[in-house]
CSV table of C-alpha atoms in Angstrom, one decimal:
chain,number,residue,atom,x,y,z
J,168,MET,CA,25.2,12.2,20.2
J,169,MET,CA,23.3,10.4,22.9
J,170,HIS,CA,24.3,10.0,26.4
J,171,SER,CA,25.1,6.4,27.0
J,172,ALA,CA,24.7,5.2,23.4
J,173,PRO,CA,24.2,1.5,23.1
J,174,LYS,CA,26.5,0.1,20.3
J,175,THR,CA,24.3,-2.2,18.8
J,176,MET,CA,20.5,-2.4,18.2
J,177,THR,CA,18.1,-5.2,17.2
J,178,ALA,CA,17.0,-5.0,13.5
J,179,VAL,CA,15.5,-6.9,11.0
J,180,LEU,CA,18.2,-7.7,8.0
J,181,LEU,CA,17.2,-8.4,4.3
J,182,THR,CA,19.9,-10.8,3.2
J,183,GLY,CA,19.3,-11.3,-0.2
J,184,HIS,CA,16.7,-11.8,-3.0
J,185,GLY,CA,14.2,-14.7,-2.0
J,186,GLY,CA,11.5,-16.2,0.9
J,187,LEU,CA,11.3,-15.2,4.2
J,188,GLU,CA,14.1,-17.0,5.1
J,189,LYS,CA,16.0,-14.1,3.6
J,190,LEU,CA,14.6,-11.8,6.7
J,191,VAL,CA,16.9,-12.2,9.9
J,192,TYR,CA,16.1,-10.9,13.0
J,193,SER,CA,19.3,-9.9,14.9
J,194,ARG,CA,20.1,-8.3,18.2
J,195,ASP,CA,23.6,-7.4,17.1
J,196,VAL,CA,23.4,-4.8,14.2
J,197,PRO,CA,25.7,-1.8,14.6
J,198,LEU,CA,24.3,1.4,15.9
J,199,PRO,CA,24.1,3.7,13.0
J,200,ALA,CA,25.9,7.0,13.6
J,201,PRO,CA,24.1,10.4,12.0
J,202,ALA,CA,26.4,11.8,9.6
J,203,ALA,CA,27.1,16.1,8.8
J,204,GLY,CA,23.3,16.8,8.1
J,205,GLU,CA,21.8,14.1,9.6
J,206,VAL,CA,19.5,13.2,12.7
J,207,LEU,CA,19.5,9.7,14.5
J,208,ILE,CA,15.7,8.6,15.4
J,209,ARG,CA,14.6,6.1,17.8
J,210,VAL,CA,12.2,4.3,16.0
J,211,THR,CA,8.6,3.8,17.5
J,212,ALA,CA,6.4,2.4,14.4
J,213,CYS,CA,6.9,1.3,10.8
J,214,GLY,CA,4.2,0.6,8.7
J,215,MET,CA,4.6,-2.5,5.7
J,216,ASN,CA,4.4,-2.2,2.0
J,217,ASN,CA,3.8,-4.5,-1.1
J,218,THR,CA,7.3,-2.6,-1.8
J,219,ASP,CA,9.1,-4.5,0.9
J,220,VAL,CA,7.8,-8.1,-0.3
J,221,TRP,CA,8.6,-7.4,-3.9
J,222,VAL,CA,12.2,-6.1,-3.4
J,223,ARG,CA,12.7,-9.2,-1.0
J,224,GLU,CA,11.6,-11.7,-3.7
J,225,GLY,CA,13.5,-9.6,-6.7
J,226,ALA,CA,10.0,-9.3,-8.3
J,227,TYR,CA,10.5,-6.2,-10.4
J,228,GLY,CA,11.7,-8.0,-13.7
J,229,THR,CA,13.5,-5.7,-16.0
J,230,GLU,CA,12.7,-4.2,-19.4
J,231,ASP,CA,14.2,-7.1,-21.3
J,232,ASP,CA,12.8,-9.9,-18.9
J,233,PRO,CA,9.9,-9.2,-17.1
J,234,SER,CA,10.5,-12.5,-14.8
J,235,ALA,CA,14.0,-12.0,-14.2
J,236,VAL,CA,14.8,-11.3,-10.6
J,237,SER,CA,15.6,-7.5,-10.1
J,238,THR,CA,15.0,-4.8,-7.8
J,239,TRP,CA,13.2,-1.6,-7.4
J,240,ARG,CA,15.0,0.6,-9.7
J,241,ARG,CA,15.2,0.3,-13.5
J,242,HIS,CA,18.4,2.1,-13.9
J,243,GLY,CA,21.3,1.9,-11.4
J,244,ASN,CA,20.8,-0.4,-8.7
J,245,THR,CA,21.4,0.9,-5.1
J,246,LEU,CA,20.4,-2.2,-3.1
J,247,THR,CA,23.0,-4.0,-1.2
J,248,PHE,CA,23.1,-6.6,1.5
J,249,PRO,CA,22.3,-6.9,4.0
J,250,ARG,CA,19.9,-4.0,4.1
J,251,ILE,CA,17.1,-2.6,6.7
J,252,GLN,CA,14.0,-2.2,5.0
J,253,GLY,CA,11.2,-0.1,6.1
J,254,THR,CA,9.7,3.4,4.7
J,255,ASP,CA,7.0,4.3,6.9
J,256,THR,CA,9.0,5.6,9.8
J,257,VAL,CA,7.8,7.3,12.8
J,258,GLY,CA,10.2,7.9,15.7
J,259,HIS,CA,11.8,10.7,17.8
J,260,ILE,CA,15.3,12.2,17.4
J,261,VAL,CA,17.7,11.2,19.7
J,262,ALA,CA,21.1,12.6,18.2
J,263,VAL,CA,22.2,15.0,15.6
J,264,GLY,CA,25.0,15.2,13.2
J,265,GLU,CA,27.2,18.4,12.7
J,266,GLY,CA,25.3,21.2,11.3
J,267,VAL,CA,22.0,20.4,12.8
J,268,ASP,CA,20.3,22.1,15.7
J,269,ARG,CA,20.6,20.5,18.7
J,270,ALA,CA,17.2,21.8,19.8
J,271,ARG,CA,15.4,19.4,17.4
J,272,ILE,CA,16.7,16.4,19.8
J,273,GLY,CA,13.5,15.2,21.4
J,274,GLU,CA,11.1,16.1,18.3
J,275,ARG,CA,8.5,13.3,17.4
J,276,VAL,CA,9.1,12.9,13.4
J,277,MET,CA,7.6,11.4,10.4
J,278,VAL,CA,10.1,10.4,7.9
J,279,ASP,CA,9.9,11.4,4.3
J,280,PHE,CA,11.7,8.3,3.0
J,281,SER,CA,12.1,9.7,-0.9
J,282,ILE,CA,15.9,9.9,-1.6
J,283,TYR,CA,15.0,12.3,-4.7
J,284,ASN,CA,18.9,12.6,-5.7
J,285,ARG,CA,18.1,16.3,-7.3
J,286,ASP,CA,16.7,19.7,-6.3
J,287,ASP,CA,13.7,20.2,-8.8
J,288,ASP,CA,10.5,18.2,-8.9
J,289,SER,CA,11.3,15.2,-11.4
J,290,LEU,CA,11.0,11.9,-9.9
J,291,ALA,CA,13.3,10.4,-12.5
J,292,ASP,CA,16.2,9.3,-10.1
J,293,ILE,CA,14.0,8.7,-7.0
J,294,ASP,CA,15.5,6.1,-4.7
J,295,TYR,CA,14.1,5.2,-1.1
J,296,MET,CA,15.1,4.6,2.3
J,297,GLY,CA,14.7,0.7,2.9
J,298,HIS,CA,16.3,0.5,-0.6
J,299,GLY,CA,19.1,2.6,-1.2
J,300,ARG,CA,19.8,2.9,2.5
J,301,ASP,CA,18.8,1.4,5.7
J,302,GLY,CA,15.3,2.1,6.6
J,303,GLY,CA,12.9,1.7,9.8
J,304,TYR,CA,12.6,-2.1,10.8
J,305,ALA,CA,15.0,-1.7,13.4
J,306,GLU,CA,15.3,0.4,16.8
J,307,TYR,CA,17.2,3.2,15.3
J,308,MET,CA,17.6,5.0,12.1
J,309,ALA,CA,19.9,7.5,10.6
J,310,LEU,CA,18.4,10.0,8.1
J,311,PRO,CA,19.1,13.5,6.7
J,312,ALA,CA,17.5,16.0,8.9
J,313,GLU,CA,15.1,17.5,6.1
J,314,ASN,CA,13.4,14.2,5.8
J,315,ALA,CA,12.4,14.4,9.4
J,316,HIS,CA,9.0,16.2,10.0
J,317,VAL,CA,7.3,17.3,12.7
J,318,VAL,CA,3.6,16.7,12.2
J,319,ALA,CA,0.8,18.7,14.5
J,320,THR,CA,-1.3,15.8,15.3
J,321,ASP,CA,-2.7,14.0,18.6
J,322,LEU,CA,-2.5,10.8,16.5
J,323,THR,CA,-0.4,8.1,18.0
J,324,ASP,CA,3.1,7.0,16.4
J,325,ILE,CA,1.5,3.6,15.2
J,326,GLU,CA,-1.7,5.6,13.6
J,327,LEU,CA,1.2,8.0,11.9
J,328,ALA,CA,3.1,5.2,10.7
J,329,THR,CA,0.3,4.4,8.3
J,330,PHE,CA,0.4,7.1,6.3
J,331,CYS,CA,3.7,7.9,4.6
J,332,CYS,CA,4.5,5.4,1.7
J,333,ALA,CA,0.9,4.6,0.9
J,334,TYR,CA,-0.6,8.1,1.2
J,335,LEU,CA,2.2,9.8,-0.9
J,336,THR,CA,1.8,7.4,-3.3
J,337,GLY,CA,-1.8,7.3,-4.0
J,338,GLU,CA,-1.4,11.4,-3.7
J,339,ARG,CA,1.1,11.2,-6.7
J,340,MET,CA,-1.1,9.0,-8.9
J,341,LEU,CA,-4.3,11.5,-8.5
J,342,GLU,CA,-1.9,14.3,-9.1
J,343,ARG,CA,-0.4,12.9,-12.2
J,344,ALA,CA,-4.2,12.2,-13.4
J,345,ARG,CA,-5.1,15.3,-12.5
J,346,LEU,CA,-7.9,14.3,-10.2
J,347,ALA,CA,-10.6,17.1,-9.8
J,348,ALA,CA,-13.4,18.0,-7.7
J,349,GLY,CA,-16.6,16.6,-9.0
J,350,GLU,CA,-15.0,13.9,-11.0
J,351,THR,CA,-15.4,10.0,-10.6
J,352,VAL,CA,-12.4,8.0,-9.9
J,353,LEU,CA,-12.4,4.0,-9.9
J,354,VAL,CA,-10.0,2.6,-7.4
J,355,THR,CA,-8.9,-1.2,-7.8
J,356,GLY,CA,-7.2,-3.1,-4.9
J,357,ALA,CA,-9.3,-0.6,-2.9
J,358,SER,CA,-9.0,-2.6,0.7
J,359,GLY,CA,-4.9,-2.2,0.4
J,360,GLY,CA,-2.9,0.4,2.0
J,361,VAL,CA,-2.3,2.8,-1.7
J,362,GLY,CA,-6.2,1.8,-2.4
J,363,SER,CA,-7.9,2.7,1.3
J,364,ALA,CA,-5.6,6.0,0.8
J,365,ILE,CA,-6.9,6.7,-2.4
J,366,ILE,CA,-10.1,6.5,-1.5
J,367,GLN,CA,-9.7,9.3,1.3
J,368,LEU,CA,-7.6,11.0,-0.8
J,369,ALA,CA,-10.0,11.5,-3.7
J,370,ARG,CA,-12.7,12.7,-1.2
J,371,ALA,CA,-9.9,15.5,0.3
J,372,ARG,CA,-10.0,16.7,-3.3
J,373,GLY,CA,-13.8,16.7,-3.6
J,374,ALA,CA,-14.0,13.7,-6.1
J,375,VAL,CA,-16.2,10.9,-5.8
J,376,PRO,CA,-14.5,7.4,-5.0
J,377,ILE,CA,-15.9,4.0,-6.0
J,378,ALA,CA,-13.8,1.2,-4.8
J,379,VAL,CA,-13.0,-2.5,-6.3
J,380,ALA,CA,-12.8,-4.6,-3.3
J,381,GLY,CA,-12.8,-8.3,-2.4
J,382,PRO,CA,-15.8,-9.9,-0.9
J,383,GLY,CA,-16.5,-8.7,2.6
J,384,LYS,CA,-14.7,-5.8,2.9
J,385,GLU,CA,-17.5,-3.8,1.4
J,386,ALA,CA,-18.6,-2.1,4.7
J,387,ALA,CA,-15.3,-1.0,5.4
J,388,MET,CA,-14.8,0.5,2.2
J,389,LEU,CA,-18.2,2.7,2.6
J,390,ASP,CA,-16.8,3.7,6.1
J,391,ILE,CA,-13.7,5.3,4.8
J,392,GLY,CA,-15.6,7.1,2.0
J,393,ALA,CA,-16.3,5.0,-0.9
J,394,GLN,CA,-19.4,6.2,-2.3
J,395,ALA,CA,-20.0,2.7,-3.9
J,396,VAL,CA,-18.5,-0.4,-4.0
J,397,VAL,CA,-18.0,-3.2,-6.7
J,398,THR,CA,-17.3,-6.6,-5.3
J,399,ARG,CA,-14.3,-8.1,-7.2
J,400,GLY,CA,-14.9,-11.2,-9.3
J,401,GLN,CA,-18.8,-11.2,-9.2
J,402,GLY,CA,-20.3,-10.9,-12.9
J,403,ASP,CA,-19.0,-8.3,-15.5
J,404,LEU,CA,-17.0,-5.6,-14.1
J,405,ALA,CA,-18.2,-3.0,-16.7
J,406,GLU,CA,-21.7,-3.6,-16.0
J,407,ALA,CA,-20.9,-3.8,-12.3
J,408,VAL,CA,-19.0,-0.1,-12.4
J,409,GLU,CA,-21.7,1.3,-14.2
J,410,ALA,CA,-24.6,0.1,-11.7
J,411,ALA,CA,-22.7,1.5,-9.0
J,412,SER,CA,-21.7,4.6,-10.3
J,413,GLY,CA,-25.4,5.4,-11.3
J,414,GLY,CA,-24.2,6.0,-15.2
J,415,ARG,CA,-21.5,8.5,-13.8
J,416,PRO,CA,-18.9,8.5,-16.3
J,417,ILE,CA,-15.3,7.4,-14.9
J,418,ASP,CA,-13.0,10.0,-15.2
J,419,VAL,CA,-10.1,8.3,-13.7
J,420,VAL,CA,-8.9,4.7,-13.0
J,421,ALA,CA,-6.6,4.1,-10.1
J,422,ASP,CA,-5.5,0.8,-10.7
J,423,LEU,CA,-3.2,-1.1,-8.0
J,424,VAL,CA,-4.2,-4.5,-9.8
J,425,GLY,CA,-3.3,-4.9,-13.4
J,426,GLY,CA,-3.6,-8.2,-14.5
J,427,PRO,CA,-6.6,-9.5,-16.5
J,428,LEU,CA,-8.6,-6.3,-15.3
J,429,PHE,CA,-6.6,-3.9,-17.5
J,430,ASN,CA,-8.6,-4.2,-20.4
J,431,ASP,CA,-11.5,-3.9,-18.8
J,432,LEU,CA,-10.6,-0.9,-16.9
J,433,LEU,CA,-9.8,0.9,-20.3
J,434,LYS,CA,-12.9,-0.1,-21.7
J,435,ILE,CA,-14.6,1.3,-18.4
J,436,LEU,CA,-13.2,4.9,-18.8
J,437,ARG,CA,-14.8,7.8,-20.4
J,438,PRO,CA,-13.4,9.1,-23.7
J,439,GLU,CA,-10.3,11.2,-22.8
J,440,GLY,CA,-10.2,9.6,-19.3
J,441,ARG,CA,-7.0,9.1,-17.4
J,442,TYR,CA,-5.7,5.7,-16.1
J,443,THR,CA,-2.9,5.5,-13.5
J,444,THR,CA,-1.0,2.8,-11.7
J,445,ALA,CA,1.4,2.2,-9.1
J,446,GLY,CA,1.0,-1.7,-8.7
J,447,ALA,CA,0.5,-4.8,-10.4
J,448,ILE,CA,-0.6,-7.3,-7.7
J,449,ALA,CA,-2.8,-9.5,-10.0
J,450,GLY,CA,-0.1,-9.6,-12.6
J,451,PRO,CA,2.4,-7.0,-14.0
J,452,VAL,CA,2.5,-8.2,-17.8
J,453,VAL,CA,-0.7,-6.9,-19.6
J,454,GLN,CA,-2.5,-7.1,-22.9
J,455,LEU,CA,-3.0,-3.4,-24.5
J,456,ASP,CA,-5.2,-2.8,-27.6
J,457,LEU,CA,-3.7,0.3,-28.6
J,458,ARG,CA,-6.7,0.8,-30.7
J,459,THR,CA,-8.8,1.6,-27.3
J,460,MET,CA,-6.2,4.3,-26.3
J,461,TYR,CA,-5.9,6.0,-29.3
J,462,LEU,CA,-9.8,6.0,-30.5
J,463,LYS,CA,-10.7,6.8,-27.1
J,464,GLN,CA,-7.7,9.5,-26.5
J,465,LEU,CA,-7.1,8.1,-23.0
J,466,GLU,CA,-4.1,9.1,-20.8
J,467,LEU,CA,-1.8,6.4,-19.3
J,468,HIS,CA,0.5,7.3,-16.4
J,469,GLY,CA,3.0,5.6,-14.4
J,470,SER,CA,3.7,6.7,-10.9
J,471,SER,CA,5.6,5.6,-8.1
J,472,GLN,CA,6.4,7.2,-4.8
J,473,GLY,CA,5.9,11.2,-5.0
J,474,SER,CA,7.6,14.8,-4.5
J,475,ARG,CA,8.4,17.2,-2.0
J,476,ALA,CA,5.1,18.9,-2.6
J,477,ASP,CA,3.1,16.0,-2.7
J,478,PHE,CA,4.7,15.0,0.6
J,479,ARG,CA,3.7,18.6,1.9
J,480,ARG,CA,0.3,18.0,0.9
J,481,LEU,CA,0.0,14.9,2.8
J,482,VAL,CA,1.1,16.6,6.4
J,483,ARG,CA,-1.2,19.4,5.6
J,484,TYR,CA,-3.8,16.5,5.2
J,485,ILE,CA,-3.2,14.7,8.1
J,486,GLU,CA,-3.0,18.3,10.4
J,487,GLU,CA,-6.3,19.2,8.8
J,488,LYS,CA,-7.6,15.8,9.8
J,489,LYS,CA,-8.8,15.4,5.8
J,490,ILE,CA,-7.5,11.4,6.1
J,491,ARG,CA,-7.7,8.9,8.6
J,492,PRO,CA,-5.3,6.4,9.8
J,493,LEU,CA,-6.2,2.6,9.0
J,494,VAL,CA,-4.3,0.0,11.5
J,495,GLY,CA,-5.2,-3.5,10.1
J,496,GLY,CA,-2.5,-5.1,12.9
J,497,VAL,CA,0.1,-4.3,15.0
J,498,TYR,CA,3.3,-6.8,15.3
J,499,PRO,CA,6.5,-6.9,17.3
J,500,LEU,CA,9.6,-6.5,15.5
J,501,SER,CA,10.6,-10.1,16.8
J,502,GLU,CA,7.7,-11.4,14.7
J,503,PHE,CA,8.7,-9.9,11.6
J,504,HIS,CA,7.9,-13.2,9.4
J,505,ARG,CA,4.5,-13.4,10.7
J,506,ALA,CA,3.7,-9.9,10.3
J,507,GLN,CA,4.9,-10.4,6.3
J,508,THR,CA,3.2,-13.6,6.2
J,509,ASP,CA,-0.2,-12.0,7.4
J,510,PHE,CA,0.7,-8.9,5.0
J,511,MET,CA,1.2,-11.3,2.0
J,512,ALA,CA,-2.6,-13.0,2.8
J,513,LYS,CA,-4.2,-9.4,2.5
J,514,ASN,CA,-7.0,-10.3,5.0
J,515,PHE,CA,-7.1,-6.8,6.6
J,516,VAL,CA,-7.8,-3.4,5.6
J,517,GLY,CA,-5.4,-0.5,5.8
J,518,LYS,CA,-1.7,-1.0,7.1
J,519,LEU,CA,0.1,-3.4,9.1
J,520,VAL,CA,2.7,-1.7,11.4
J,521,VAL,CA,5.8,-3.1,13.2
J,522,VAL,CA,6.9,-1.8,16.2
J,523,PRO,CA,10.1,-2.5,18.1
J,524,ASP,CA,10.0,-5.2,20.8
């Protein structure tokens, strides 16, 4: 363990489903101890995600009732309160549990937040740190040593904390949809964490991304690699996409919005096109005309998080500088309510990052 280890730490505790009042800033949270096979890190930065908000609100519904208050996992809830959320964690190893080489103390690591629950590549029983166990909105975090990865990069801790959840989610979406070099992908919600990640990840694959984003964010989308930008809510979406693509067929739609856009997105896809989603910020319940799906021979993919192989690819992209961080704002842990309020307002591009006080 650490020399002169503190007994308590500062953290933000999720105390139940509900509003911001369910997030409690505390200076008296017991310091976690690394179990066998685990490490303890001193957290230096943690990125914020939509999942944090939706889990707090209990906004995932159930298969029987889309409006029911429910947490992230469809089968077998692992969320207990109080819980420390936070997935995109970067920190420095300060202690190790039994069976972990003490030489790892001092390493700067990026956390693979996934709890895989099995040894193969299936994500059928996936969980994550910040849900099934405590995450990174704290001064310290204990986690399995195999999930703590050294990344060979000169990026700052804050910059490194923008990648994991958003880019891993985006990479899995593109992997499931088999996006290939030369193909065109339409990205909705493109200015958010996952959307802006997908634009860069598509470029890393040699594909051509077209962004759908809100007014005022067009220049930022072009700057990170979008071939063209369609401004959301202005005119007919299908016509705007056709003009933006120069008539190129849309091979893949990577959708993070859902809601009323859904049918238009299927209409935009070419025959035998692929639709992939990992979010529904405009509404999770949509109308699907099955005739469009089967007459156009479409594929529909649901996706969440990513596999170990996806994470290794993400690390390689970072080290090869094929993707870059997008920091939309930095907040101290003590101003967590303000950070999440600003996050929900969506008046930024990229990721918001929380740092210890």
